Amino acid sequence: MDFLQDGHNLSYLWIASGIILMVAELFVPGTFVFFLGLSATIVGSISYFYESGFWTQAIVWAALSGILIWIGGSFLRKFFPSSSEKVALNPEEGPGRIVLVSKDILVERKGGRVVFQGTEWDAISKSKRIPAGKRARILERENLTFVVEPIELPEI
């Protein structure tokens, strides 16, 4: 443990750990690992010039990591918006339209299919399973998946 008693060695350890974490970002999805590495590098740089204990540095690293993840994450979301979105459809694009279920629609699970405007689309139900051959009403669209509800049509 004499290695950690020397302030400069501990600084080098923080900086090396930070660089390793920032490089690991290339292999781990998400941006939080980069911010953990950046905060470790900053703590290592500060501790090189201002001597402090390990636990003080660890607390500063944890606080700085949280701040960088929060601020940096919201900043990056402005430039790289999520590919997942909920879209409210125009009336002519589906909500309220009755569609034929071509493959059983499951509750909160993908796999079901409906026929809309001559094309099969993925569909899910929020309330209950809808068997193939039945009719459903489109509520909304989430990306390329329709959210539908079962309807009971009178027999003719």
mmCIF file of C-alpha atoms in Angstrom:
data_model
loop_
_atom_site.group_PDB
_atom_site.id
_atom_site.type_symbol
_atom_site.label_atom_id
_atom_site.label_comp_id
_atom_site.label_asym_id
_atom_site.label_seq_id
_atom_site.Cartn_x
_atom_site.Cartn_y
_atom_site.Cartn_z
ATOM 1 C CA MET A 1 0.000 0.000 0.000
ATOM 2 C CA ASP A 2 3.031 2.298 0.007
ATOM 3 C CA PHE A 3 2.291 2.873 -3.660
ATOM 4 C CA LEU A 4 -0.967 4.651 -2.792
ATOM 5 C CA GLN A 5 0.649 6.767 -0.060
ATOM 6 C CA ASP A 6 2.642 8.759 -2.588
ATOM 7 C CA GLY A 7 0.349 11.453 -3.995
ATOM 8 C CA HIS A 8 1.887 11.394 -7.470
ATOM 9 C CA ASN A 9 1.490 7.633 -7.844
ATOM 10 C CA LEU A 10 -2.176 7.928 -6.916
ATOM 11 C CA SER A 11 -2.565 10.707 -9.482
ATOM 12 C CA TYR A 12 -1.033 8.499 -12.154
ATOM 13 C CA LEU A 13 -3.427 5.707 -11.172
ATOM 14 C CA TRP A 14 -6.456 8.029 -11.548
ATOM 15 C CA ILE A 15 -5.239 9.302 -14.921
ATOM 16 C CA ALA A 16 -4.443 5.794 -16.240
ATOM 17 C CA SER A 17 -7.822 4.503 -15.042
ATOM 18 C CA GLY A 18 -9.530 7.447 -16.725
ATOM 19 C CA ILE A 19 -7.796 6.824 -20.029
ATOM 20 C CA ILE A 20 -8.657 3.109 -19.874
ATOM 21 C CA LEU A 21 -12.321 3.952 -19.229
ATOM 22 C CA MET A 22 -12.432 6.470 -22.075
ATOM 23 C CA VAL A 23 -10.946 3.900 -24.463
ATOM 24 C CA ALA A 24 -13.396 1.283 -23.144
ATOM 25 C CA GLU A 25 -16.180 3.573 -24.382
ATOM 26 C CA LEU A 26 -15.370 2.312 -27.883
ATOM 27 C CA PHE A 27 -16.464 -1.191 -26.807
ATOM 28 C CA VAL A 28 -19.264 -0.438 -24.318
ATOM 29 C CA PRO A 29 -22.479 1.135 -25.619
ATOM 30 C CA GLY A 30 -23.643 4.384 -24.040
ATOM 31 C CA THR A 31 -21.686 7.477 -23.145
ATOM 32 C CA PHE A 32 -21.515 7.163 -19.376
ATOM 33 C CA VAL A 33 -18.232 5.188 -19.378
ATOM 34 C CA PHE A 34 -16.518 8.058 -21.176
ATOM 35 C CA PHE A 35 -17.746 10.506 -18.521
ATOM 36 C CA LEU A 36 -16.508 8.198 -15.736
ATOM 37 C CA GLY A 37 -13.085 8.159 -17.401
ATOM 38 C CA LEU A 38 -13.086 11.897 -17.974
ATOM 39 C CA SER A 39 -13.879 12.566 -14.318
ATOM 40 C CA ALA A 40 -11.122 10.140 -13.221
ATOM 41 C CA THR A 41 -8.634 11.953 -15.451
ATOM 42 C CA ILE A 42 -9.716 15.317 -14.026
ATOM 43 C CA VAL A 43 -9.407 14.033 -10.438
ATOM 44 C CA GLY A 44 -5.945 12.643 -11.259
ATOM 45 C CA SER A 45 -4.838 15.958 -12.749
ATOM 46 C CA ILE A 46 -6.130 17.940 -9.776
ATOM 47 C CA SER A 47 -4.620 15.533 -7.227
ATOM 48 C CA TYR A 48 -1.240 15.848 -8.926
ATOM 49 C CA PHE A 49 -1.112 19.529 -7.968
ATOM 50 C CA TYR A 50 -3.235 19.540 -4.789
ATOM 51 C CA GLU A 51 -2.520 16.721 -2.385
ATOM 52 C CA SER A 52 -5.556 15.074 -0.785
ATOM 53 C CA GLY A 53 -6.484 11.686 0.634
ATOM 54 C CA PHE A 54 -7.806 8.787 -1.405
ATOM 55 C CA TRP A 55 -11.331 8.982 0.040
ATOM 56 C CA THR A 56 -11.553 12.691 -0.709
ATOM 57 C CA GLN A 57 -10.512 11.982 -4.281
ATOM 58 C CA ALA A 58 -13.032 9.130 -4.539
ATOM 59 C CA ILE A 59 -15.859 11.394 -3.346
ATOM 60 C CA VAL A 60 -14.825 14.123 -5.791
ATOM 61 C CA TRP A 61 -14.680 11.515 -8.575
ATOM 62 C CA ALA A 62 -18.170 10.187 -7.756
ATOM 63 C CA ALA A 63 -19.679 13.681 -7.596
ATOM 64 C CA LEU A 64 -17.909 14.837 -10.748
ATOM 65 C CA SER A 65 -18.976 11.649 -12.572
ATOM 66 C CA GLY A 66 -22.611 12.242 -11.678
ATOM 67 C CA ILE A 67 -22.465 15.861 -12.800
ATOM 68 C CA LEU A 68 -20.707 15.031 -16.075
ATOM 69 C CA ILE A 69 -23.127 12.195 -16.873
ATOM 70 C CA TRP A 70 -26.120 14.431 -16.168
ATOM 71 C CA ILE A 71 -24.912 17.535 -18.026
ATOM 72 C CA GLY A 72 -22.975 15.740 -20.767
ATOM 73 C CA GLY A 73 -25.777 13.276 -21.411
ATOM 74 C CA SER A 74 -28.387 15.986 -21.857
ATOM 75 C CA PHE A 75 -25.982 17.961 -24.057
ATOM 76 C CA LEU A 76 -25.302 14.942 -26.297
ATOM 77 C CA ARG A 77 -29.020 14.088 -26.588
ATOM 78 C CA LYS A 78 -29.525 17.427 -28.344
ATOM 79 C CA PHE A 79 -27.065 16.443 -31.078
ATOM 80 C CA PHE A 80 -27.897 12.727 -31.192
ATOM 81 C CA PRO A 81 -31.632 12.315 -30.576
ATOM 82 C CA SER A 82 -33.058 8.925 -29.679
ATOM 83 C CA SER A 83 -34.032 6.667 -32.544
ATOM 84 C CA SER A 84 -37.093 5.625 -30.561
ATOM 85 C CA GLU A 85 -40.057 7.921 -30.665
ATOM 86 C CA LYS A 86 -43.787 7.911 -30.137
ATOM 87 C CA VAL A 87 -45.606 9.541 -32.978
ATOM 88 C CA ALA A 88 -49.153 10.790 -32.837
ATOM 89 C CA LEU A 89 -50.573 9.973 -36.229
ATOM 90 C CA ASN A 90 -52.639 12.301 -38.349
ATOM 91 C CA PRO A 91 -56.260 11.139 -38.694
ATOM 92 C CA GLU A 92 -55.583 9.888 -42.208
ATOM 93 C CA GLU A 93 -52.543 7.903 -41.027
ATOM 94 C CA GLY A 94 -54.330 5.449 -38.796
ATOM 95 C CA PRO A 95 -55.717 6.348 -35.344
ATOM 96 C CA GLY A 96 -59.247 5.101 -35.117
ATOM 97 C CA ARG A 97 -58.923 3.041 -38.291
ATOM 98 C CA ILE A 98 -60.079 -0.565 -38.157
ATOM 99 C CA VAL A 99 -57.522 -3.112 -39.370
ATOM 100 C CA LEU A 100 -57.437 -6.872 -39.907
ATOM 101 C CA VAL A 101 -55.140 -8.878 -37.615
ATOM 102 C CA SER A 102 -53.000 -11.188 -39.772
ATOM 103 C CA LYS A 103 -50.888 -12.710 -36.959
ATOM 104 C CA ASP A 104 -51.859 -12.994 -33.281
ATOM 105 C CA ILE A 105 -51.175 -9.760 -31.407
ATOM 106 C CA LEU A 106 -49.701 -10.198 -27.946
ATOM 107 C CA VAL A 107 -49.912 -7.927 -24.915
ATOM 108 C CA GLU A 108 -46.864 -5.634 -24.655
ATOM 109 C CA ARG A 109 -44.804 -7.972 -26.896
ATOM 110 C CA LYS A 110 -43.866 -7.643 -30.532
ATOM 111 C CA GLY A 111 -44.681 -10.367 -33.000
ATOM 112 C CA GLY A 112 -48.247 -9.537 -33.967
ATOM 113 C CA ARG A 113 -49.124 -8.182 -37.419
ATOM 114 C CA VAL A 114 -51.961 -6.120 -38.893
ATOM 115 C CA VAL A 115 -52.849 -5.204 -42.457
ATOM 116 C CA PHE A 116 -52.970 -1.425 -42.932
ATOM 117 C CA GLN A 117 -53.298 0.205 -46.356
ATOM 118 C CA GLY A 118 -52.438 -3.078 -48.080
ATOM 119 C CA THR A 119 -49.218 -3.648 -46.108
ATOM 120 C CA GLU A 120 -48.497 -5.779 -43.055
ATOM 121 C CA TRP A 121 -47.221 -3.885 -40.015
ATOM 122 C CA ASP A 122 -45.935 -4.957 -36.596
ATOM 123 C CA ALA A 123 -48.501 -4.454 -33.850
ATOM 124 C CA ILE A 124 -48.832 -4.780 -30.084
ATOM 125 C CA SER A 125 -51.774 -4.525 -27.714
ATOM 126 C CA LYS A 126 -51.782 -2.768 -24.354
ATOM 127 C CA SER A 127 -54.821 -4.592 -22.979
ATOM 128 C CA LYS A 128 -55.339 -8.154 -24.260
ATOM 129 C CA ARG A 129 -54.345 -10.715 -26.882
ATOM 130 C CA ILE A 130 -56.036 -10.374 -30.279
ATOM 131 C CA PRO A 131 -56.166 -13.555 -32.408
ATOM 132 C CA ALA A 132 -55.509 -13.596 -36.147
ATOM 133 C CA GLY A 133 -58.587 -13.008 -38.275
ATOM 134 C CA LYS A 134 -60.140 -10.539 -35.802
ATOM 135 C CA ARG A 135 -60.357 -6.786 -36.172
ATOM 136 C CA ALA A 136 -58.497 -4.146 -34.149
ATOM 137 C CA ARG A 137 -58.517 -0.352 -33.853
ATOM 138 C CA ILE A 138 -55.260 1.594 -34.223
ATOM 139 C CA LEU A 139 -54.522 3.814 -31.207
ATOM 140 C CA GLU A 140 -51.050 5.151 -32.042
ATOM 141 C CA ARG A 141 -47.776 4.330 -33.702
ATOM 142 C CA GLU A 142 -44.436 3.774 -31.971
ATOM 143 C CA ASN A 143 -41.811 3.934 -34.716
ATOM 144 C CA LEU A 144 -42.954 1.211 -37.170
ATOM 145 C CA THR A 145 -45.183 -0.616 -34.699
ATOM 146 C CA PHE A 146 -48.896 0.102 -34.304
ATOM 147 C CA VAL A 147 -50.464 0.024 -30.860
ATOM 148 C CA VAL A 148 -53.942 -1.434 -31.275
ATOM 149 C CA GLU A 149 -56.960 -2.396 -29.173
ATOM 150 C CA PRO A 150 -59.388 -5.224 -29.793
ATOM 151 C CA ILE A 151 -62.852 -4.374 -31.048
ATOM 152 C CA GLU A 152 -65.973 -6.452 -31.144
ATOM 153 C CA LEU A 153 -67.927 -6.055 -34.373
ATOM 154 C CA PRO A 154 -71.491 -7.315 -34.549
ATOM 155 C CA GLU A 155 -72.016 -10.449 -36.608
ATOM 156 C CA ILE A 156 -73.771 -9.891 -39.937
#
